[in-house]
Amino acid sequence: MNSNVIYNYSRLRFTLFFLPILFLTAIILFLYSQNALSVSEYINCQKNSFYFINYHLGHYPRLQYNLTQFGDALIFLSFLSILILYAPKVWEALFSGLLLSLILSCSLKNIFAVPRPAVVFNNDSFFIVGKAVCGHNSLPSGHSITVFTVLTVLLFGFMPKKLKIKIPWISSIFIIGFILAFTRVGVGAHYPIDVIVGSIVGYISGLLGIFISRKYKIWNWIGNIKFYPVLILLFLICAIMLITRLLNENLMVYYYAFISLAFSIYKIIQVYVKK
C-alpha cells in the first residue's frame, strides 16, 4: 500500500495549484462585484445564504455536531491512525500539510478578523449547535481547512489508476469534504464563503504537504519500527484526550475515534513486539 502511495505522490505536478488559485480569484472577483470587500458587506452579501443553509442543516443538530468534529485533527487522525503501519507516507504528508494549514489558518484569521455569526446576528434567529462560537476569526473556516487538508492527502495518495474508478473516487472525496465543511454553517459557526475559502486553503495545504514530504525527509522516521514507542506514546496521549472529551460530551463520533485509535495502538504494539 505504501509503495502505491509513494508512486501516486511522485506523479503529481505543480499545475494542480492552478485550479484552487483560479477559484480563490473568482471568489475575490465575486466579492468585488458585490462591493463586499469590506467586513460588513462581506457578511451582508451572504446573510440570506447563511440563514438558508443554517435553517435546513440545523434541523439535524446531533448529526451536524458529530460530523463537524471531523474538522478537529485529533478526531480525523484517530480514524486514520492505522495507516501508520500500512501507509506511513500518508502520515508524512499529513504532518507537513497540517502544520502548514495551522499557520495559514491562524494568519488569515488574524488578517481578515471577520466577526462570527453569533457576534453579528441575533442568536435566536438561527440555529446554534453546541457552544456559541464568538470572536473575530470567522474567515477562513479552520475546520474546513483541516478537513480538506486531510482529504487531499488521501485523495492523491489512494488515487485509482483506472479512469472509470478515478472519477467516482474524486467525486466522493469532494462530496464528503463539502458535507463535513458545511456543518460549520449548520452549527452556526461560519458563513458559507468562510467554508468555501477554508476548503480551498485546505486543498492547497494538503498539496503542499505532499510536495514537502516528497522532497524532504523530515518525517521519514514515522515508518521506522524503532520509533514505534514514540508513536505509541503519542497515541496514548491522544486516547486520554479522547476519553476526556467523552466525559465532557457524550458524542458518538468520539467513541468511534477512540475505538479506531485503541485498535491502532494494539496493532502497533503487536508489530513492535514481534520485530
PDB file of C-alpha atoms in Angstrom:
ATOM      1  CA  MET A   1       0.000   0.000   0.000  1.00  0.00           C
ATOM      2  CA  ASN A   2       2.774   2.446   0.913  1.00  0.00           C
ATOM      3  CA  SER A   3       4.564   1.868  -2.401  1.00  0.00           C
ATOM      4  CA  ASN A   4       1.369   2.777  -4.277  1.00  0.00           C
ATOM      5  CA  VAL A   5       1.047   5.981  -2.241  1.00  0.00           C
ATOM      6  CA  ILE A   6       4.667   6.915  -2.988  1.00  0.00           C
ATOM      7  CA  TYR A   7       4.104   6.226  -6.672  1.00  0.00           C
ATOM      8  CA  ASN A   8       0.934   8.339  -6.757  1.00  0.00           C
ATOM      9  CA  TYR A   9       2.634  11.233  -4.994  1.00  0.00           C
ATOM     10  CA  SER A  10       5.616  11.093  -7.357  1.00  0.00           C
ATOM     11  CA  ARG A  11       3.339  11.737 -10.352  1.00  0.00           C
ATOM     12  CA  LEU A  12       1.848  14.972  -9.017  1.00  0.00           C
ATOM     13  CA  ARG A  13       2.752  18.252 -10.731  1.00  0.00           C
ATOM     14  CA  PHE A  14       2.629  21.881  -9.600  1.00  0.00           C
ATOM     15  CA  THR A  15      -0.073  22.562 -12.201  1.00  0.00           C
ATOM     16  CA  LEU A  16      -2.517  21.166  -9.615  1.00  0.00           C
ATOM     17  CA  PHE A  17      -2.270  24.528  -7.842  1.00  0.00           C
ATOM     18  CA  PHE A  18      -3.735  26.409 -10.811  1.00  0.00           C
ATOM     19  CA  LEU A  19      -7.355  25.389 -10.178  1.00  0.00           C
ATOM     20  CA  PRO A  20      -7.565  26.375  -6.475  1.00  0.00           C
ATOM     21  CA  ILE A  21      -5.841  29.680  -7.231  1.00  0.00           C
ATOM     22  CA  LEU A  22      -8.384  30.244 -10.002  1.00  0.00           C
ATOM     23  CA  PHE A  23     -11.247  29.557  -7.578  1.00  0.00           C
ATOM     24  CA  LEU A  24      -9.822  31.956  -4.995  1.00  0.00           C
ATOM     25  CA  THR A  25      -9.501  34.604  -7.693  1.00  0.00           C
ATOM     26  CA  ALA A  26     -13.112  34.008  -8.743  1.00  0.00           C
ATOM     27  CA  ILE A  27     -14.279  34.462  -5.126  1.00  0.00           C
ATOM     28  CA  ILE A  28     -12.370  37.743  -4.824  1.00  0.00           C
ATOM     29  CA  LEU A  29     -13.863  38.978  -8.104  1.00  0.00           C
ATOM     30  CA  PHE A  30     -17.339  37.945  -6.948  1.00  0.00           C
ATOM     31  CA  LEU A  31     -16.937  39.855  -3.686  1.00  0.00           C
ATOM     32  CA  TYR A  32     -15.600  42.839  -5.596  1.00  0.00           C
ATOM     33  CA  SER A  33     -18.598  42.766  -7.946  1.00  0.00           C
ATOM     34  CA  GLN A  34     -20.879  42.758  -4.894  1.00  0.00           C
ATOM     35  CA  ASN A  35     -18.907  45.608  -3.305  1.00  0.00           C
ATOM     36  CA  ALA A  36     -18.278  43.171  -0.466  1.00  0.00           C
ATOM     37  CA  LEU A  37     -14.556  43.520   0.180  1.00  0.00           C
ATOM     38  CA  SER A  38     -15.235  45.273   3.482  1.00  0.00           C
ATOM     39  CA  VAL A  39     -16.071  43.179   6.540  1.00  0.00           C
ATOM     40  CA  SER A  40     -19.606  44.492   6.941  1.00  0.00           C
ATOM     41  CA  GLU A  41     -20.525  43.995   3.284  1.00  0.00           C
ATOM     42  CA  TYR A  42     -18.820  40.590   3.219  1.00  0.00           C
ATOM     43  CA  ILE A  43     -21.214  39.476   5.939  1.00  0.00           C
ATOM     44  CA  ASN A  44     -24.233  41.231   4.463  1.00  0.00           C
ATOM     45  CA  CYS A  45     -23.847  39.744   0.963  1.00  0.00           C
ATOM     46  CA  GLN A  46     -24.149  36.191   2.291  1.00  0.00           C
ATOM     47  CA  LYS A  47     -26.617  36.784   5.091  1.00  0.00           C
ATOM     48  CA  ASN A  48     -29.510  35.151   3.217  1.00  0.00           C
ATOM     49  CA  SER A  49     -27.459  32.140   2.140  1.00  0.00           C
ATOM     50  CA  PHE A  50     -26.203  31.686   5.696  1.00  0.00           C
ATOM     51  CA  TYR A  51     -29.743  31.664   7.087  1.00  0.00           C
ATOM     52  CA  PHE A  52     -30.938  29.317   4.332  1.00  0.00           C
ATOM     53  CA  ILE A  53     -28.187  26.717   4.850  1.00  0.00           C
ATOM     54  CA  ASN A  54     -28.239  27.007   8.621  1.00  0.00           C
ATOM     55  CA  TYR A  55     -32.016  26.565   8.712  1.00  0.00           C
ATOM     56  CA  HIS A  56     -32.009  23.376   6.637  1.00  0.00           C
ATOM     57  CA  LEU A  57     -28.968  21.764   8.257  1.00  0.00           C
ATOM     58  CA  GLY A  58     -29.792  22.961  11.747  1.00  0.00           C
ATOM     59  CA  HIS A  59     -32.820  20.653  11.893  1.00  0.00           C
ATOM     60  CA  TYR A  60     -30.370  17.784  12.418  1.00  0.00           C
ATOM     61  CA  PRO A  61     -28.310  19.150  15.320  1.00  0.00           C
ATOM     62  CA  ARG A  62     -26.947  15.838  16.626  1.00  0.00           C
ATOM     63  CA  LEU A  63     -25.777  14.743  13.183  1.00  0.00           C
ATOM     64  CA  GLN A  64     -24.251  18.132  12.411  1.00  0.00           C
ATOM     65  CA  TYR A  65     -22.461  18.287  15.739  1.00  0.00           C
ATOM     66  CA  ASN A  66     -20.977  14.816  15.310  1.00  0.00           C
ATOM     67  CA  LEU A  67     -19.876  15.412  11.731  1.00  0.00           C
ATOM     68  CA  THR A  68     -18.358  18.812  12.449  1.00  0.00           C
ATOM     69  CA  GLN A  69     -15.899  17.141  14.850  1.00  0.00           C
ATOM     70  CA  PHE A  70     -14.005  15.810  11.824  1.00  0.00           C
ATOM     71  CA  GLY A  71     -12.681  19.337  11.472  1.00  0.00           C
ATOM     72  CA  ASP A  72     -10.687  18.603  14.621  1.00  0.00           C
ATOM     73  CA  ALA A  73      -7.362  16.974  13.659  1.00  0.00           C
ATOM     74  CA  LEU A  74      -7.436  14.783  16.782  1.00  0.00           C
ATOM     75  CA  ILE A  75     -10.689  13.168  15.665  1.00  0.00           C
ATOM     76  CA  PHE A  76      -9.934  12.788  11.958  1.00  0.00           C
ATOM     77  CA  LEU A  77      -6.411  11.481  12.508  1.00  0.00           C
ATOM     78  CA  SER A  78      -7.650   8.943  15.066  1.00  0.00           C
ATOM     79  CA  PHE A  79      -9.645   7.283  12.306  1.00  0.00           C
ATOM     80  CA  LEU A  80      -6.548   7.227  10.093  1.00  0.00           C
ATOM     81  CA  SER A  81      -4.103   6.077  12.781  1.00  0.00           C
ATOM     82  CA  ILE A  82      -3.906   2.529  11.392  1.00  0.00           C
ATOM     83  CA  LEU A  83      -2.283   3.939   8.238  1.00  0.00           C
ATOM     84  CA  ILE A  84       0.876   4.432  10.310  1.00  0.00           C
ATOM     85  CA  LEU A  85       1.506   0.719   9.719  1.00  0.00           C
ATOM     86  CA  TYR A  86       0.399   0.340   6.125  1.00  0.00           C
ATOM     87  CA  ALA A  87       0.933   3.748   4.510  1.00  0.00           C
ATOM     88  CA  PRO A  88       3.317   5.871   6.622  1.00  0.00           C
ATOM     89  CA  LYS A  89       3.924   8.119   3.600  1.00  0.00           C
ATOM     90  CA  VAL A  90       0.369   9.397   4.030  1.00  0.00           C
ATOM     91  CA  TRP A  91       1.194  10.422   7.588  1.00  0.00           C
ATOM     92  CA  GLU A  92       4.364  12.181   6.448  1.00  0.00           C
ATOM     93  CA  ALA A  93       2.264  14.298   4.084  1.00  0.00           C
ATOM     94  CA  LEU A  94      -0.401  14.826   6.774  1.00  0.00           C
ATOM     95  CA  PHE A  95       2.119  16.130   9.293  1.00  0.00           C
ATOM     96  CA  SER A  96       3.551  18.670   6.832  1.00  0.00           C
ATOM     97  CA  GLY A  97       0.156  19.631   5.447  1.00  0.00           C
ATOM     98  CA  LEU A  98      -1.498  20.108   8.818  1.00  0.00           C
ATOM     99  CA  LEU A  99       1.357  22.210  10.167  1.00  0.00           C
ATOM    100  CA  LEU A 100       1.071  24.456   7.110  1.00  0.00           C
ATOM    101  CA  SER A 101      -2.713  24.581   7.441  1.00  0.00           C
ATOM    102  CA  LEU A 102      -2.375  25.686  11.065  1.00  0.00           C
ATOM    103  CA  ILE A 103      -0.037  28.515  10.086  1.00  0.00           C
ATOM    104  CA  LEU A 104      -2.266  29.610   7.192  1.00  0.00           C
ATOM    105  CA  SER A 105      -5.439  29.377   9.265  1.00  0.00           C
ATOM    106  CA  CYS A 106      -4.112  31.474  12.153  1.00  0.00           C
ATOM    107  CA  SER A 107      -2.518  34.032   9.834  1.00  0.00           C
ATOM    108  CA  LEU A 108      -5.567  34.527   7.612  1.00  0.00           C
ATOM    109  CA  LYS A 109      -7.958  34.706  10.561  1.00  0.00           C
ATOM    110  CA  ASN A 110      -5.871  37.482  12.094  1.00  0.00           C
ATOM    111  CA  ILE A 111      -5.581  39.345   8.790  1.00  0.00           C
ATOM    112  CA  PHE A 112      -9.304  39.346   7.934  1.00  0.00           C
ATOM    113  CA  ALA A 113     -10.689  39.483  11.503  1.00  0.00           C
ATOM    114  CA  VAL A 114     -14.281  38.791  10.406  1.00  0.00           C
ATOM    115  CA  PRO A 115     -16.731  38.523  13.339  1.00  0.00           C
ATOM    116  CA  ARG A 116     -18.569  35.225  13.763  1.00  0.00           C
ATOM    117  CA  PRO A 117     -22.319  34.922  13.053  1.00  0.00           C
ATOM    118  CA  ALA A 118     -23.035  34.712  16.787  1.00  0.00           C
ATOM    119  CA  VAL A 119     -21.433  38.147  17.184  1.00  0.00           C
ATOM    120  CA  VAL A 120     -23.295  39.791  14.311  1.00  0.00           C
ATOM    121  CA  PHE A 121     -26.747  38.193  14.203  1.00  0.00           C
ATOM    122  CA  ASN A 122     -29.433  37.745  16.834  1.00  0.00           C
ATOM    123  CA  ASN A 123     -28.644  34.344  18.332  1.00  0.00           C
ATOM    124  CA  ASP A 124     -32.333  33.498  18.480  1.00  0.00           C
ATOM    125  CA  SER A 125     -32.679  33.955  14.713  1.00  0.00           C
ATOM    126  CA  PHE A 126     -30.596  30.918  13.663  1.00  0.00           C
ATOM    127  CA  PHE A 127     -29.550  27.503  14.902  1.00  0.00           C
ATOM    128  CA  ILE A 128     -26.528  27.338  17.193  1.00  0.00           C
ATOM    129  CA  VAL A 129     -25.470  23.779  17.943  1.00  0.00           C
ATOM    130  CA  GLY A 130     -23.149  23.376  20.892  1.00  0.00           C
ATOM    131  CA  LYS A 131     -21.498  26.359  22.499  1.00  0.00           C
ATOM    132  CA  ALA A 132     -21.888  29.635  20.581  1.00  0.00           C
ATOM    133  CA  VAL A 133     -18.607  30.444  18.822  1.00  0.00           C
ATOM    134  CA  CYS A 134     -17.783  34.124  19.177  1.00  0.00           C
ATOM    135  CA  GLY A 135     -14.779  36.228  18.320  1.00  0.00           C
ATOM    136  CA  HIS A 136     -13.487  37.895  15.159  1.00  0.00           C
ATOM    137  CA  ASN A 137     -11.867  34.927  13.433  1.00  0.00           C
ATOM    138  CA  SER A 138     -14.528  33.656  11.069  1.00  0.00           C
ATOM    139  CA  LEU A 139     -12.636  33.811   7.742  1.00  0.00           C
ATOM    140  CA  PRO A 140     -11.473  31.227   6.786  1.00  0.00           C
ATOM    141  CA  SER A 141     -13.032  28.213   8.492  1.00  0.00           C
ATOM    142  CA  GLY A 142     -10.286  26.329  10.329  1.00  0.00           C
ATOM    143  CA  HIS A 143     -12.354  23.146  10.466  1.00  0.00           C
ATOM    144  CA  SER A 144     -12.817  23.244   6.687  1.00  0.00           C
ATOM    145  CA  ILE A 145      -9.079  23.744   6.209  1.00  0.00           C
ATOM    146  CA  THR A 146      -8.347  20.677   8.347  1.00  0.00           C
ATOM    147  CA  VAL A 147     -10.945  18.521   6.590  1.00  0.00           C
ATOM    148  CA  PHE A 148      -9.675  19.339   3.111  1.00  0.00           C
ATOM    149  CA  THR A 149      -6.007  19.093   4.084  1.00  0.00           C
ATOM    150  CA  VAL A 150      -6.591  15.534   5.249  1.00  0.00           C
ATOM    151  CA  LEU A 151      -8.892  14.575   2.370  1.00  0.00           C
ATOM    152  CA  THR A 152      -6.500  15.993  -0.242  1.00  0.00           C
ATOM    153  CA  VAL A 153      -3.658  13.869   1.118  1.00  0.00           C
ATOM    154  CA  LEU A 154      -5.940  10.807   0.955  1.00  0.00           C
ATOM    155  CA  LEU A 155      -7.333  11.793  -2.432  1.00  0.00           C
ATOM    156  CA  PHE A 156      -3.986  11.720  -4.207  1.00  0.00           C
ATOM    157  CA  GLY A 157      -2.409   9.019  -2.053  1.00  0.00           C
ATOM    158  CA  PHE A 158      -5.032   6.421  -2.898  1.00  0.00           C
ATOM    159  CA  MET A 159      -5.924   7.676  -6.374  1.00  0.00           C
ATOM    160  CA  PRO A 160      -7.123   4.727  -8.527  1.00  0.00           C
ATOM    161  CA  LYS A 161      -5.349   4.049 -11.815  1.00  0.00           C
ATOM    162  CA  LYS A 162      -8.451   3.359 -13.915  1.00  0.00           C
ATOM    163  CA  LEU A 163     -10.385   6.399 -15.129  1.00  0.00           C
ATOM    164  CA  LYS A 164     -13.795   4.786 -14.551  1.00  0.00           C
ATOM    165  CA  ILE A 165     -12.894   4.376 -10.866  1.00  0.00           C
ATOM    166  CA  LYS A 166     -10.942   7.606 -10.598  1.00  0.00           C
ATOM    167  CA  ILE A 167     -13.919   9.866 -11.368  1.00  0.00           C
ATOM    168  CA  PRO A 168     -16.223   8.378  -8.660  1.00  0.00           C
ATOM    169  CA  TRP A 169     -13.297   8.441  -6.206  1.00  0.00           C
ATOM    170  CA  ILE A 170     -12.590  12.134  -6.760  1.00  0.00           C
ATOM    171  CA  SER A 171     -16.298  12.988  -6.692  1.00  0.00           C
ATOM    172  CA  SER A 172     -16.852  11.062  -3.456  1.00  0.00           C
ATOM    173  CA  ILE A 173     -13.925  12.740  -1.703  1.00  0.00           C
ATOM    174  CA  PHE A 174     -15.142  16.233  -2.593  1.00  0.00           C
ATOM    175  CA  ILE A 175     -18.758  15.458  -1.713  1.00  0.00           C
ATOM    176  CA  ILE A 176     -17.699  14.110   1.691  1.00  0.00           C
ATOM    177  CA  GLY A 177     -15.440  17.126   2.154  1.00  0.00           C
ATOM    178  CA  PHE A 178     -18.176  19.672   1.494  1.00  0.00           C
ATOM    179  CA  ILE A 179     -20.692  17.777   3.643  1.00  0.00           C
ATOM    180  CA  LEU A 180     -18.241  17.930   6.550  1.00  0.00           C
ATOM    181  CA  ALA A 181     -17.189  21.513   5.836  1.00  0.00           C
ATOM    182  CA  PHE A 182     -20.723  22.922   5.601  1.00  0.00           C
ATOM    183  CA  THR A 183     -21.583  21.537   9.015  1.00  0.00           C
ATOM    184  CA  ARG A 184     -19.804  24.692  10.197  1.00  0.00           C
ATOM    185  CA  VAL A 185     -22.683  26.700   8.752  1.00  0.00           C
ATOM    186  CA  GLY A 186     -25.149  24.138  10.107  1.00  0.00           C
ATOM    187  CA  VAL A 187     -23.914  24.624  13.680  1.00  0.00           C
ATOM    188  CA  GLY A 188     -23.932  28.416  13.264  1.00  0.00           C
ATOM    189  CA  ALA A 189     -20.160  28.929  13.468  1.00  0.00           C
ATOM    190  CA  HIS A 190     -19.326  30.227   9.960  1.00  0.00           C
ATOM    191  CA  TYR A 191     -20.610  31.953   6.852  1.00  0.00           C
ATOM    192  CA  PRO A 192     -20.745  29.968   3.573  1.00  0.00           C
ATOM    193  CA  ILE A 193     -17.770  31.750   1.961  1.00  0.00           C
ATOM    194  CA  ASP A 194     -15.696  31.088   5.095  1.00  0.00           C
ATOM    195  CA  VAL A 195     -16.228  27.399   4.460  1.00  0.00           C
ATOM    196  CA  ILE A 196     -15.525  27.566   0.728  1.00  0.00           C
ATOM    197  CA  VAL A 197     -12.324  29.566   1.200  1.00  0.00           C
ATOM    198  CA  GLY A 198     -11.278  27.227   4.022  1.00  0.00           C
ATOM    199  CA  SER A 199     -11.832  24.224   1.764  1.00  0.00           C
ATOM    200  CA  ILE A 200      -9.639  25.718  -0.963  1.00  0.00           C
ATOM    201  CA  VAL A 201      -6.906  26.662   1.511  1.00  0.00           C
ATOM    202  CA  GLY A 202      -7.084  23.120   2.916  1.00  0.00           C
ATOM    203  CA  TYR A 203      -6.695  21.651  -0.556  1.00  0.00           C
ATOM    204  CA  ILE A 204      -3.625  23.823  -1.136  1.00  0.00           C
ATOM    205  CA  SER A 205      -2.213  22.848   2.279  1.00  0.00           C
ATOM    206  CA  GLY A 206      -2.702  19.160   1.510  1.00  0.00           C
ATOM    207  CA  LEU A 207      -0.918  19.502  -1.826  1.00  0.00           C
ATOM    208  CA  LEU A 208       1.942  21.423  -0.229  1.00  0.00           C
ATOM    209  CA  GLY A 209       2.189  18.742   2.441  1.00  0.00           C
ATOM    210  CA  ILE A 210       2.566  16.094  -0.252  1.00  0.00           C
ATOM    211  CA  PHE A 211       5.241  18.035  -2.159  1.00  0.00           C
ATOM    212  CA  ILE A 212       7.175  18.785   1.038  1.00  0.00           C
ATOM    213  CA  SER A 213       7.105  15.149   2.166  1.00  0.00           C
ATOM    214  CA  ARG A 214       8.169  14.098  -1.309  1.00  0.00           C
ATOM    215  CA  LYS A 215      11.205  16.372  -1.396  1.00  0.00           C
ATOM    216  CA  TYR A 216      12.290  16.465   2.244  1.00  0.00           C
ATOM    217  CA  LYS A 217      12.656  13.529   4.632  1.00  0.00           C
ATOM    218  CA  ILE A 218      11.513  15.404   7.728  1.00  0.00           C
ATOM    219  CA  TRP A 219       9.050  12.747   8.865  1.00  0.00           C
ATOM    220  CA  ASN A 220      10.550   9.580   7.348  1.00  0.00           C
ATOM    221  CA  TRP A 221      11.146   8.259  10.884  1.00  0.00           C
ATOM    222  CA  ILE A 222       7.407   7.593  11.078  1.00  0.00           C
ATOM    223  CA  GLY A 223       7.728   4.352   9.110  1.00  0.00           C
ATOM    224  CA  ASN A 224      10.769   3.190  11.066  1.00  0.00           C
ATOM    225  CA  ILE A 225       9.821   0.449  13.511  1.00  0.00           C
ATOM    226  CA  LYS A 226      12.384   1.526  16.103  1.00  0.00           C
ATOM    227  CA  PHE A 227      10.406   4.748  16.604  1.00  0.00           C
ATOM    228  CA  TYR A 228       7.131   2.915  17.257  1.00  0.00           C
ATOM    229  CA  PRO A 229       7.393   3.513  21.042  1.00  0.00           C
ATOM    230  CA  VAL A 230       7.253   7.256  20.313  1.00  0.00           C
ATOM    231  CA  LEU A 231       4.129   6.769  18.203  1.00  0.00           C
ATOM    232  CA  ILE A 232       2.571   4.548  20.860  1.00  0.00           C
ATOM    233  CA  LEU A 233       3.175   7.239  23.480  1.00  0.00           C
ATOM    234  CA  LEU A 234       1.682   9.939  21.247  1.00  0.00           C
ATOM    235  CA  PHE A 235      -1.361   7.802  20.501  1.00  0.00           C
ATOM    236  CA  LEU A 236      -1.846   7.024  24.193  1.00  0.00           C
ATOM    237  CA  ILE A 237      -1.855  10.769  24.936  1.00  0.00           C
ATOM    238  CA  CYS A 238      -4.438  11.240  22.175  1.00  0.00           C
ATOM    239  CA  ALA A 239      -6.528   8.404  23.656  1.00  0.00           C
ATOM    240  CA  ILE A 240      -6.523  10.131  27.036  1.00  0.00           C
ATOM    241  CA  MET A 241      -7.618  13.366  25.359  1.00  0.00           C
ATOM    242  CA  LEU A 242     -10.468  11.490  23.678  1.00  0.00           C
ATOM    243  CA  ILE A 243     -11.573   9.989  26.984  1.00  0.00           C
ATOM    244  CA  THR A 244     -11.607  13.480  28.499  1.00  0.00           C
ATOM    245  CA  ARG A 245     -13.821  14.701  25.680  1.00  0.00           C
ATOM    246  CA  LEU A 246     -16.122  11.721  26.105  1.00  0.00           C
ATOM    247  CA  LEU A 247     -16.576  12.605  29.747  1.00  0.00           C
ATOM    248  CA  ASN A 248     -17.472  16.192  28.797  1.00  0.00           C
ATOM    249  CA  GLU A 249     -19.552  15.492  25.676  1.00  0.00           C
ATOM    250  CA  ASN A 250     -21.120  12.116  25.012  1.00  0.00           C
ATOM    251  CA  LEU A 251     -20.755  12.196  21.212  1.00  0.00           C
ATOM    252  CA  MET A 252     -20.866   9.018  19.145  1.00  0.00           C
ATOM    253  CA  VAL A 253     -18.003  10.185  16.930  1.00  0.00           C
ATOM    254  CA  TYR A 254     -15.715  10.238  19.978  1.00  0.00           C
ATOM    255  CA  TYR A 255     -16.475   6.571  20.683  1.00  0.00           C
ATOM    256  CA  TYR A 256     -15.636   5.561  17.112  1.00  0.00           C
ATOM    257  CA  ALA A 257     -12.471   7.665  17.137  1.00  0.00           C
ATOM    258  CA  PHE A 258     -11.360   6.098  20.425  1.00  0.00           C
ATOM    259  CA  ILE A 259     -12.032   2.560  19.158  1.00  0.00           C
ATOM    260  CA  SER A 260     -10.039   3.273  15.978  1.00  0.00           C
ATOM    261  CA  LEU A 261      -7.152   4.695  17.971  1.00  0.00           C
ATOM    262  CA  ALA A 262      -7.173   1.842  20.525  1.00  0.00           C
ATOM    263  CA  PHE A 263      -7.110  -0.739  17.724  1.00  0.00           C
ATOM    264  CA  SER A 264      -4.172   1.047  16.086  1.00  0.00           C
ATOM    265  CA  ILE A 265      -2.251   1.151  19.367  1.00  0.00           C
ATOM    266  CA  TYR A 266      -2.824  -2.592  19.774  1.00  0.00           C
ATOM    267  CA  LYS A 267      -1.622  -3.358  16.216  1.00  0.00           C
ATOM    268  CA  ILE A 268       1.446  -1.123  16.529  1.00  0.00           C
ATOM    269  CA  ILE A 269       2.419  -2.754  19.840  1.00  0.00           C
ATOM    270  CA  GLN A 270       1.879  -6.168  18.264  1.00  0.00           C
ATOM    271  CA  VAL A 271       4.161  -5.372  15.315  1.00  0.00           C
ATOM    272  CA  TYR A 272       6.815  -3.810  17.546  1.00  0.00           C
ATOM    273  CA  VAL A 273       6.916  -6.793  19.922  1.00  0.00           C
ATOM    274  CA  LYS A 274       7.279  -9.219  17.004  1.00  0.00           C
ATOM    275  CA  LYS A 275      10.138  -7.315  15.353  1.00  0.00           C
TER     276      LYS A 275
END
